[in-house]
Amino acid sequence: MISLPLTSPISPNRSLLHQTRRPNSTRRRFWIRSSSSLQDQDTAKTPPKRVVLVRHGQSTWNEEGRIQGSSDFSVLTNKGESQADISRQMLAGDSFDVCFTSPLKRSKKTAEIIWGSRESEMIFNYELREIDLYSFQGLLKKEGKEKFGEAFREWQEDPANFSIDGHYPVRELWSRARSCWPGILAHDSKSVLVVAHNAINQALVATAIGLGTEYFRSLLQSNCGVSVLDFIPRADGGSPHVCLNRLNQTPNSPLSGGSSGGRKASKRIILVCHGQGDNEDSAVINQEATNDQPMNMLGVIQSQKIAEHLLDLRVSSIICSPDTASIETAGAISRVQEAAGCLGVDSVPRYVTTKQINELNVEIVLDKSNKDNDVIASIQPGWLSQLDEEAVSALWNRSGKAWESLLDELSDAESNSGDTMVVVGPPIAHISLIAQCLNLTKEGLGLFHLDAGSISVIDFPDGPSRKGVIRCTNYTAHLGRWCIPITRPA
């Protein structure tokens, strides 16, 4: 968890070193080139703040496969402008109080498209520029490999320790991302839009939730991908609780493919949160009541929407938790998959096997919690503190065993899982699996949020034995009118 930016944000007045007003415009625009010192602030009285990060749309150099870095020669392609317009529509219902944006042309244009006719202020922050890649900038990737050899290999395989022209670009990027947070969080607003670039957005997400430079390329940021961070004040006035509400919500479905960190994924795990159960529409459930409930009508609709969304994938194997709602959701997916022929989707018959893993059943852990207070059912910020230490440890140990089982299944050439594995379970189980994928500790369980009916995707560009890449988390656009708006208040 980061403490410097979040404990005591800076005054916005001290950080604005240069201001310019756009002629004939009611919106205000500012330029920022550096952060300033911190000031004391009563965090306990600060309202929750939601920060929405957006990467710019496809640029001309993205299209060419050219290394951009912090150069400012590329502009948005027609596709990039269309992506930005889709993001504008995704975010149209939100009343953002302010927009921070990189001044580089590709980011600036994306911000202007998304911001539309809003009259609230736009703040240009030079610290939000893309990663500085020095001599790499402007080269095609194949040229970088030919010209720099070992340095380019290190950039691909060990970016945290990669150096060029006497600089360590990723380390510098992380430091710069940390310096951006005080100004963003100090702004008098509840909802903030930040439009920037791939690498800097990765660093902003990572530094907010306390991840180091070794996580570069572990949290995917696609063109116009939207990520959401919630900052919830603590009652004791300490650093706010930070929660990654969702990661990399893209204009297209996250199942449509694409590369992960510039590499095509060889294996993939799709985490499906089961449809909503009878108890999950309330804030808490009593410990004396059984937690293993069937889906309610909304859950049934969510499971059908999930099954429809997965129809374009050939799913041969589903692994699920033994709880009732997970089994019902897995059954809906299986039935739709096997009906692909009569639905006109596939001419080849599909056969789906379903396997249950007991370690995905978190209800056993929740039922055994020794806390006298109620257990949070719909995962809200601070849910982890509602469990006693023994329960948290048990949850973490179970998820570790489940994660190892999934990787073994995905690695087994004799298994029926294929290249894509669908895993159905409750939100807490999948939060635990994401934390296991990132090799966090059990304290990291509180850093993520998942909703019933959501989809999260983990790619393995180097195979299941190597590090996974989080392609997206908490995707709900497939739920149609029942999707969770990206800008739902914290």
Coordinates of C-alpha atoms in Angstrom, one line a residue:
M1 CA 0.0 0.0 0.0
I2 CA 1.4 3.5 -0.8
S3 CA 1.5 6.0 2.0
L4 CA 3.2 9.1 0.7
P5 CA 0.5 10.2 -1.8
L6 CA -2.4 9.0 0.3
T7 CA -1.7 9.9 3.8
S8 CA -1.5 13.7 3.3
P9 CA -2.3 15.0 -0.2
I10 CA -0.8 18.2 -1.4
S11 CA -2.6 21.5 -1.9
P12 CA -3.6 21.9 -5.6
N13 CA -2.7 25.6 -5.4
R14 CA 0.9 24.9 -4.8
S15 CA 1.2 22.3 -7.5
L16 CA -0.1 24.5 -10.4
L17 CA 3.1 26.1 -11.6
H18 CA 1.7 27.4 -14.8
Q19 CA -1.9 28.1 -15.9
T20 CA -3.4 29.0 -19.2
R21 CA -7.0 29.5 -20.2
R22 CA -8.1 28.4 -23.6
P23 CA -9.5 31.4 -25.6
N24 CA -13.3 31.5 -26.1
S25 CA -13.9 28.6 -23.8
T26 CA -15.6 28.3 -20.4
R27 CA -13.6 25.2 -19.4
R28 CA -10.4 25.7 -17.5
R29 CA -7.1 24.0 -18.5
F30 CA -3.9 23.9 -16.5
W31 CA -0.4 22.7 -17.0
I32 CA 1.5 20.9 -14.3
R33 CA 5.1 19.9 -14.5
S34 CA 5.9 18.8 -11.0
S35 CA 4.3 17.8 -7.7
S36 CA 4.9 19.7 -4.5
S37 CA 5.2 18.9 -0.8
L38 CA 2.5 17.4 1.3
Q39 CA 0.2 19.2 3.6
D40 CA -1.8 18.0 6.6
Q41 CA -5.4 17.1 5.9
D42 CA -8.2 15.6 8.0
T43 CA -8.6 12.4 6.0
A44 CA -11.4 11.1 8.2
K45 CA -13.7 13.9 6.9
T46 CA -12.7 13.4 3.2
P47 CA -15.5 11.9 1.1
P48 CA -14.8 8.8 -1.0
K49 CA -13.1 9.5 -4.2
R50 CA -13.3 7.5 -7.4
V51 CA -10.5 7.9 -10.0
V52 CA -11.1 6.6 -13.5
L53 CA -8.0 6.0 -15.6
V54 CA -8.3 5.8 -19.4
R55 CA -5.5 5.0 -21.9
H56 CA -5.5 6.9 -25.2
G57 CA -7.0 5.4 -28.4
Q58 CA -4.9 3.7 -31.0
S59 CA -2.2 6.0 -32.4
T60 CA -0.4 6.0 -35.7
W61 CA 2.7 4.6 -34.0
N62 CA 0.6 1.9 -32.3
E63 CA -0.6 0.9 -35.7
E64 CA 2.9 0.8 -37.1
G65 CA 4.4 -1.1 -34.2
R66 CA 6.7 1.7 -33.4
I67 CA 8.1 2.5 -29.9
Q68 CA 6.5 5.7 -28.7
G69 CA 7.7 6.3 -25.2
S70 CA 7.2 10.0 -24.3
S71 CA 7.7 11.3 -27.8
D72 CA 4.9 13.4 -29.3
F73 CA 5.0 12.6 -33.0
S74 CA 2.0 10.2 -33.3
V75 CA -1.6 11.1 -33.4
L76 CA -4.9 9.1 -33.1
T77 CA -5.9 6.9 -36.1
N78 CA -9.5 6.9 -37.2
K79 CA -9.9 3.7 -35.2
G80 CA -8.4 5.5 -32.2
E81 CA -10.9 8.3 -32.4
S82 CA -13.7 5.7 -32.7
Q83 CA -12.4 4.0 -29.6
A84 CA -12.3 7.3 -27.7
D85 CA -15.9 8.0 -28.8
I86 CA -17.0 4.6 -27.4
S87 CA -15.3 5.4 -24.2
R88 CA -17.1 8.8 -24.2
Q89 CA -20.4 6.9 -24.4
M90 CA -19.4 4.5 -21.7
L91 CA -18.7 7.5 -19.4
A92 CA -21.4 9.9 -20.6
G93 CA -23.6 9.5 -17.6
D94 CA -20.9 10.5 -15.1
S95 CA -20.5 14.0 -13.7
F96 CA -16.7 14.1 -13.4
D97 CA -15.5 17.0 -11.4
V98 CA -12.1 17.3 -13.1
C99 CA -10.0 15.7 -15.9
F100 CA -6.3 15.3 -15.6
T101 CA -4.5 14.4 -18.8
S102 CA -1.1 14.0 -20.4
P103 CA -0.4 16.8 -22.8
L104 CA 0.9 14.5 -25.5
K105 CA -1.2 14.8 -28.6
R106 CA -2.6 11.2 -28.6
S107 CA -3.7 11.5 -25.0
K108 CA -4.9 15.1 -25.3
K109 CA -7.2 14.3 -28.3
T110 CA -8.6 11.2 -26.5
A111 CA -9.3 13.4 -23.4
E112 CA -11.0 16.1 -25.5
I113 CA -13.3 13.5 -27.2
I114 CA -14.3 11.9 -23.9
W115 CA -14.7 15.2 -22.1
G116 CA -17.0 16.5 -24.8
S117 CA -19.0 19.5 -23.9
R118 CA -18.3 19.4 -20.1
E119 CA -17.4 22.7 -18.7
S120 CA -15.5 21.4 -15.7
E121 CA -11.7 21.9 -15.7
M122 CA -9.1 20.0 -17.6
I123 CA -5.6 19.9 -16.1
F124 CA -2.6 19.1 -18.3
N125 CA 0.0 17.3 -16.2
Y126 CA 3.4 16.7 -17.9
E127 CA 4.1 14.0 -15.3
L128 CA 1.3 11.9 -16.8
R129 CA 3.4 11.5 -20.1
E130 CA 4.3 8.1 -21.2
I131 CA 7.4 6.2 -20.0
D132 CA 10.7 7.8 -21.1
L133 CA 12.5 5.3 -23.4
Y134 CA 15.2 7.5 -24.7
S135 CA 17.1 6.0 -27.6
F136 CA 14.4 3.4 -28.2
Q137 CA 11.8 6.1 -29.1
G138 CA 10.8 6.2 -32.7
L139 CA 12.2 2.7 -33.6
L140 CA 10.1 -0.1 -35.0
K141 CA 10.3 -3.0 -32.5
K142 CA 12.3 -5.1 -35.0
E143 CA 14.8 -2.2 -35.3
G144 CA 15.1 -2.0 -31.6
K145 CA 16.0 -5.6 -31.4
E146 CA 18.5 -5.3 -34.3
K147 CA 20.2 -2.1 -33.0
F148 CA 20.2 -2.7 -29.3
G149 CA 20.3 -6.5 -28.9
E150 CA 20.9 -7.3 -25.3
A151 CA 19.3 -4.1 -24.0
F152 CA 16.1 -4.8 -26.1
R153 CA 16.0 -8.4 -24.7
E154 CA 16.3 -7.0 -21.2
W155 CA 13.4 -4.5 -21.9
Q156 CA 11.3 -7.5 -23.0
E157 CA 12.3 -10.0 -20.3
D158 CA 13.3 -7.9 -17.2
P159 CA 11.9 -4.4 -17.7
A160 CA 12.2 -3.5 -14.0
N161 CA 16.0 -3.7 -14.3
F162 CA 16.3 -2.5 -17.9
S163 CA 18.6 0.4 -18.4
I164 CA 19.4 2.6 -21.4
D165 CA 21.4 5.8 -21.9
G166 CA 22.2 5.8 -18.2
H167 CA 18.6 5.6 -17.1
Y168 CA 16.3 3.0 -15.6
P169 CA 13.0 3.8 -17.4
V170 CA 10.6 1.6 -15.4
R171 CA 12.0 2.7 -12.0
E172 CA 11.8 6.4 -13.1
L173 CA 8.2 5.7 -14.2
W174 CA 7.1 4.3 -10.8
S175 CA 8.7 7.3 -9.1
R176 CA 6.8 9.7 -11.4
A177 CA 3.5 7.8 -10.9
R178 CA 3.8 8.2 -7.1
S179 CA 4.5 11.9 -7.5
C180 CA 1.2 12.2 -9.5
W181 CA -1.1 10.9 -6.8
P182 CA -0.9 13.7 -4.3
G183 CA -2.1 16.3 -6.8
I184 CA -4.9 14.0 -8.1
L185 CA -6.2 13.1 -4.6
A186 CA -5.9 16.6 -3.2
H187 CA -8.3 18.0 -5.8
D188 CA -11.6 19.0 -4.3
S189 CA -13.7 16.4 -6.2
K190 CA -15.4 13.0 -5.7
S191 CA -15.0 11.7 -9.3
V192 CA -11.8 12.2 -11.3
L193 CA -11.0 11.3 -14.9
V194 CA -7.3 10.7 -15.8
V195 CA -6.5 10.2 -19.5
A196 CA -2.9 9.1 -20.2
H197 CA -0.9 6.2 -21.6
N198 CA -0.2 2.4 -21.3
A199 CA 2.8 2.4 -19.0
I200 CA 2.0 5.4 -16.8
N201 CA -1.5 4.0 -16.2
Q202 CA 0.0 0.6 -15.2
A203 CA 2.3 2.5 -12.8
L204 CA -0.6 4.6 -11.4
V205 CA -2.7 1.5 -10.7
A206 CA 0.3 -0.4 -9.2
T207 CA 1.5 2.4 -7.0
A208 CA -2.0 3.0 -5.7
I209 CA -2.4 -0.6 -4.5
G210 CA 1.2 -1.0 -3.4
L211 CA 2.8 -3.0 -6.2
G212 CA 6.5 -2.5 -7.2
T213 CA 8.2 -2.3 -10.6
E214 CA 8.3 -6.1 -10.9
Y215 CA 4.6 -5.8 -11.8
F216 CA 5.2 -3.8 -15.0
R217 CA 3.2 -5.5 -17.8
S218 CA 1.2 -7.5 -15.2
L219 CA -1.8 -5.2 -15.3
L220 CA -2.9 -4.8 -18.9
Q221 CA -3.9 -1.4 -20.3
S222 CA -5.4 -1.6 -23.8
N223 CA -6.2 1.3 -26.1
C224 CA -9.1 3.2 -24.4
G225 CA -9.1 0.6 -21.6
V226 CA -10.8 2.0 -18.5
S227 CA -9.7 1.2 -15.0
V228 CA -11.3 2.4 -11.7
L229 CA -9.8 3.0 -8.3
D230 CA -11.8 3.8 -5.2
F231 CA -10.2 5.7 -2.3
I232 CA -12.4 5.3 0.8
P233 CA -11.5 7.3 4.0
R234 CA -10.9 5.3 7.2
A235 CA -12.6 6.3 10.4
D236 CA -9.3 6.7 12.2
G237 CA -8.1 9.3 9.7
G238 CA -5.3 7.2 8.4
S239 CA -4.5 6.5 4.8
P240 CA -7.6 5.7 2.8
H241 CA -8.5 2.2 1.8
V242 CA -7.7 1.7 -1.8
C243 CA -9.6 -0.7 -4.0
L244 CA -9.2 -1.6 -7.6
N245 CA -12.8 -1.7 -8.6
R246 CA -12.1 -2.8 -12.2
L247 CA -9.2 -3.1 -14.6
N248 CA -9.0 -2.5 -18.3
Q249 CA -12.7 -2.3 -19.4
T250 CA -12.2 -2.0 -23.2
P251 CA -14.6 -0.9 -26.0
N252 CA -14.5 -4.5 -27.2
S253 CA -15.0 -7.7 -25.3
P254 CA -11.9 -8.8 -23.3
L255 CA -12.5 -12.3 -24.8
S256 CA -11.9 -11.1 -28.3
G257 CA -8.1 -11.8 -28.1
G258 CA -5.3 -9.4 -28.6
S259 CA -1.8 -9.5 -27.1
S260 CA -0.8 -9.3 -23.4
G261 CA 2.1 -7.0 -23.0
G262 CA 2.9 -7.3 -26.7
R263 CA 2.8 -11.1 -26.7
K264 CA 0.0 -13.4 -27.7
A265 CA -1.4 -15.5 -24.8
S266 CA -0.8 -19.2 -25.1
K267 CA -3.2 -20.1 -22.2
R268 CA -6.0 -18.2 -20.5
I269 CA -8.2 -18.5 -17.4
I270 CA -11.6 -16.8 -17.4
L271 CA -12.9 -16.2 -13.9
V272 CA -16.7 -16.1 -13.9
C273 CA -18.5 -14.9 -10.7
H274 CA -21.7 -16.8 -10.3
G275 CA -25.1 -15.1 -10.7
Q276 CA -26.5 -13.3 -7.7
G277 CA -27.9 -15.4 -4.9
D278 CA -30.8 -14.7 -2.6
N279 CA -28.7 -13.2 0.1
E280 CA -26.4 -11.1 -2.0
D281 CA -28.8 -8.3 -2.7
S282 CA -28.5 -7.2 1.0
A283 CA -25.5 -5.6 2.7
V284 CA -25.0 -8.4 5.2
I285 CA -26.1 -11.9 6.0
N286 CA -26.6 -13.4 9.4
Q287 CA -24.1 -16.0 10.3
E288 CA -26.8 -18.3 11.5
A289 CA -28.3 -18.5 8.0
T290 CA -26.9 -20.8 5.4
N291 CA -24.8 -19.1 2.8
D292 CA -25.2 -21.7 0.1
Q293 CA -28.2 -20.3 -1.6
P294 CA -29.5 -20.8 -5.2
M295 CA -29.5 -17.9 -7.6
N296 CA -32.4 -15.4 -7.6
M297 CA -34.1 -14.2 -10.8
L298 CA -31.4 -11.6 -11.4
G299 CA -28.8 -14.3 -10.9
V300 CA -30.5 -16.5 -13.5
I301 CA -30.5 -13.7 -16.0
Q302 CA -26.8 -12.9 -15.3
S303 CA -25.9 -16.6 -15.8
Q304 CA -27.7 -16.6 -19.2
K305 CA -25.9 -13.4 -20.2
I306 CA -22.6 -14.9 -19.2
A307 CA -23.3 -18.1 -21.2
E308 CA -24.3 -16.0 -24.3
H309 CA -21.1 -13.9 -24.0
L310 CA -18.9 -17.1 -23.9
L311 CA -20.7 -18.7 -26.8
D312 CA -18.0 -17.6 -29.4
L313 CA -15.4 -19.5 -27.4
R314 CA -15.2 -23.2 -27.6
V315 CA -15.4 -24.2 -23.9
S316 CA -14.6 -27.8 -23.4
S317 CA -14.1 -27.8 -19.6
I318 CA -15.6 -25.8 -16.7
I319 CA -14.2 -25.9 -13.2
C320 CA -16.5 -24.6 -10.5
S321 CA -17.0 -24.2 -6.8
P322 CA -19.4 -26.8 -5.2
D323 CA -21.8 -24.1 -4.0
T324 CA -25.2 -24.1 -5.5
A325 CA -25.1 -20.7 -7.4
S326 CA -21.7 -21.7 -9.0
I327 CA -23.1 -25.1 -10.1
E328 CA -26.2 -23.4 -11.6
T329 CA -24.1 -20.8 -13.4
A330 CA -21.7 -23.5 -14.8
G331 CA -24.8 -25.5 -15.9
A332 CA -26.1 -22.5 -17.9
I333 CA -22.8 -22.1 -19.6
S334 CA -22.6 -25.8 -20.4
R335 CA -26.1 -26.0 -21.9
V336 CA -25.6 -23.0 -24.2
Q337 CA -22.2 -24.3 -25.3
E338 CA -23.7 -27.7 -26.2
A339 CA -26.5 -25.9 -28.1
A340 CA -24.0 -24.0 -30.3
G341 CA -25.0 -26.1 -33.3
C342 CA -28.7 -25.5 -33.2
L343 CA -28.0 -21.8 -32.4
G344 CA -26.1 -21.5 -35.6
V345 CA -22.8 -20.7 -34.0
D346 CA -20.8 -23.9 -34.6
S347 CA -21.1 -26.7 -37.1
V348 CA -19.0 -29.0 -34.9
P349 CA -20.7 -30.5 -31.8
R350 CA -19.4 -29.3 -28.5
Y351 CA -19.1 -31.4 -25.4
V352 CA -18.5 -29.8 -22.0
T353 CA -17.2 -31.5 -18.9
T354 CA -17.7 -29.8 -15.4
K355 CA -15.3 -30.5 -12.5
Q356 CA -15.8 -29.2 -9.0
I357 CA -12.9 -28.0 -6.8
N358 CA -13.7 -27.9 -3.1
E359 CA -11.1 -25.3 -2.4
L360 CA -13.2 -22.7 -4.4
N361 CA -15.9 -23.1 -1.8
V362 CA -15.3 -20.1 0.5
E363 CA -18.6 -20.5 2.3
I364 CA -17.0 -23.1 4.6
V365 CA -14.5 -20.4 5.7
L366 CA -17.1 -17.7 6.2
D367 CA -19.3 -20.1 8.2
K368 CA -16.5 -20.8 10.6
S369 CA -15.5 -17.2 11.2
N370 CA -15.3 -16.5 15.0
K371 CA -16.4 -12.9 14.7
D372 CA -19.6 -12.1 16.4
N373 CA -20.6 -9.5 13.8
D374 CA -22.2 -10.2 10.5
V375 CA -20.2 -11.3 7.5
I376 CA -20.2 -9.1 4.4
A377 CA -22.0 -10.9 1.6
S378 CA -21.8 -8.3 -1.2
I379 CA -18.1 -7.5 -1.2
Q380 CA -17.7 -3.9 0.0
P381 CA -14.5 -2.0 0.9
G382 CA -13.2 -3.2 4.2
W383 CA -14.8 -6.6 3.9
L384 CA -11.5 -8.3 4.9
S385 CA -11.6 -6.7 8.3
Q386 CA -15.0 -8.4 9.0
L387 CA -13.2 -11.8 9.1
D388 CA -11.0 -13.0 12.0
E389 CA -7.4 -13.8 11.4
E390 CA -8.0 -17.5 11.4
A391 CA -10.7 -17.2 8.7
V392 CA -8.5 -15.0 6.5
S393 CA -5.6 -17.5 6.8
A394 CA -7.9 -20.4 5.9
L395 CA -9.3 -18.5 2.9
W396 CA -5.8 -17.7 1.7
N397 CA -4.6 -21.3 2.1
R398 CA -7.6 -22.7 0.3
S399 CA -7.2 -20.2 -2.6
G400 CA -3.5 -21.2 -2.9
K401 CA -4.4 -24.8 -3.3
A402 CA -7.1 -24.0 -5.8
W403 CA -4.7 -21.8 -7.8
E404 CA -2.1 -24.6 -8.0
S405 CA -4.8 -27.1 -9.1
L406 CA -6.0 -24.7 -11.8
L407 CA -2.4 -24.2 -13.1
D408 CA -1.8 -28.0 -13.1
E409 CA -5.0 -28.6 -15.0
L410 CA -4.1 -25.9 -17.5
S411 CA -0.6 -27.2 -18.0
D412 CA -1.7 -30.9 -18.4
A413 CA -1.7 -31.7 -22.1
E414 CA -3.8 -34.7 -21.3
S415 CA -6.6 -32.7 -19.7
N416 CA -9.7 -31.5 -21.4
S417 CA -9.1 -27.8 -20.5
G418 CA -7.6 -26.8 -23.8
D419 CA -6.1 -23.3 -24.1
T420 CA -8.9 -21.6 -22.2
M421 CA -10.2 -22.6 -18.8
V422 CA -13.5 -21.3 -17.4
V423 CA -13.6 -21.1 -13.6
V424 CA -17.0 -20.4 -11.9
G425 CA -17.1 -19.4 -8.3
P426 CA -18.1 -16.7 -5.8
P427 CA -16.5 -13.2 -5.9
I428 CA -14.4 -13.8 -2.8
A429 CA -12.9 -16.9 -4.3
H430 CA -12.0 -15.1 -7.5
I431 CA -10.5 -12.2 -5.6
S432 CA -8.3 -14.7 -3.8
L433 CA -7.2 -16.3 -7.1
I434 CA -6.3 -12.9 -8.6
A435 CA -4.2 -12.1 -5.5
Q436 CA -2.6 -15.6 -5.8
C437 CA -1.8 -14.9 -9.5
L438 CA 0.0 -11.7 -8.5
N439 CA 1.9 -13.5 -5.8
L440 CA 0.6 -11.2 -3.1
T441 CA 0.1 -11.9 0.6
K442 CA -3.3 -12.5 2.3
E443 CA -3.4 -8.8 3.1
G444 CA -3.8 -8.2 -0.6
L445 CA -7.3 -9.7 -0.6
G446 CA -8.8 -6.4 0.2
L447 CA -7.4 -4.6 -2.8
F448 CA -9.9 -5.9 -5.3
H449 CA -13.6 -5.8 -6.0
L450 CA -15.7 -8.2 -8.1
D451 CA -19.5 -8.1 -8.7
A452 CA -21.9 -11.0 -9.2
G453 CA -22.0 -12.0 -12.9
S454 CA -18.7 -10.4 -13.7
I455 CA -15.9 -11.8 -15.8
S456 CA -12.1 -11.4 -15.2
V457 CA -9.4 -12.7 -17.6
I458 CA -5.9 -13.9 -16.8
D459 CA -3.5 -14.5 -19.7
F460 CA -0.3 -16.6 -19.7
P461 CA 1.8 -15.4 -22.6
D462 CA 4.7 -17.6 -21.5
G463 CA 2.6 -20.5 -20.3
P464 CA 1.0 -21.4 -17.0
S465 CA 4.4 -22.1 -15.4
R466 CA 5.3 -18.4 -15.8
K467 CA 3.8 -15.1 -14.6
G468 CA 0.2 -14.4 -15.4
V469 CA -1.0 -11.1 -16.9
I470 CA -4.3 -9.7 -15.6
R471 CA -6.1 -8.7 -18.8
C472 CA -9.2 -7.3 -17.1
T473 CA -11.2 -7.6 -13.9
N474 CA -14.9 -7.1 -13.0
Y475 CA -16.1 -6.8 -16.6
T476 CA -19.9 -6.6 -16.7
A477 CA -20.8 -5.0 -20.0
H478 CA -22.1 -8.4 -21.2
L479 CA -24.9 -8.1 -18.7
G480 CA -26.6 -5.4 -20.8
R481 CA -29.2 -3.4 -18.9
W482 CA -28.0 -5.2 -15.7
C483 CA -24.3 -4.3 -16.1
I484 CA -22.6 -2.3 -13.3
P485 CA -21.9 1.2 -14.6
I486 CA -18.2 2.0 -14.7
T487 CA -18.8 5.2 -12.8
R488 CA -21.1 3.9 -10.1
P489 CA -20.5 5.9 -7.0
A490 CA -18.0 4.4 -4.5

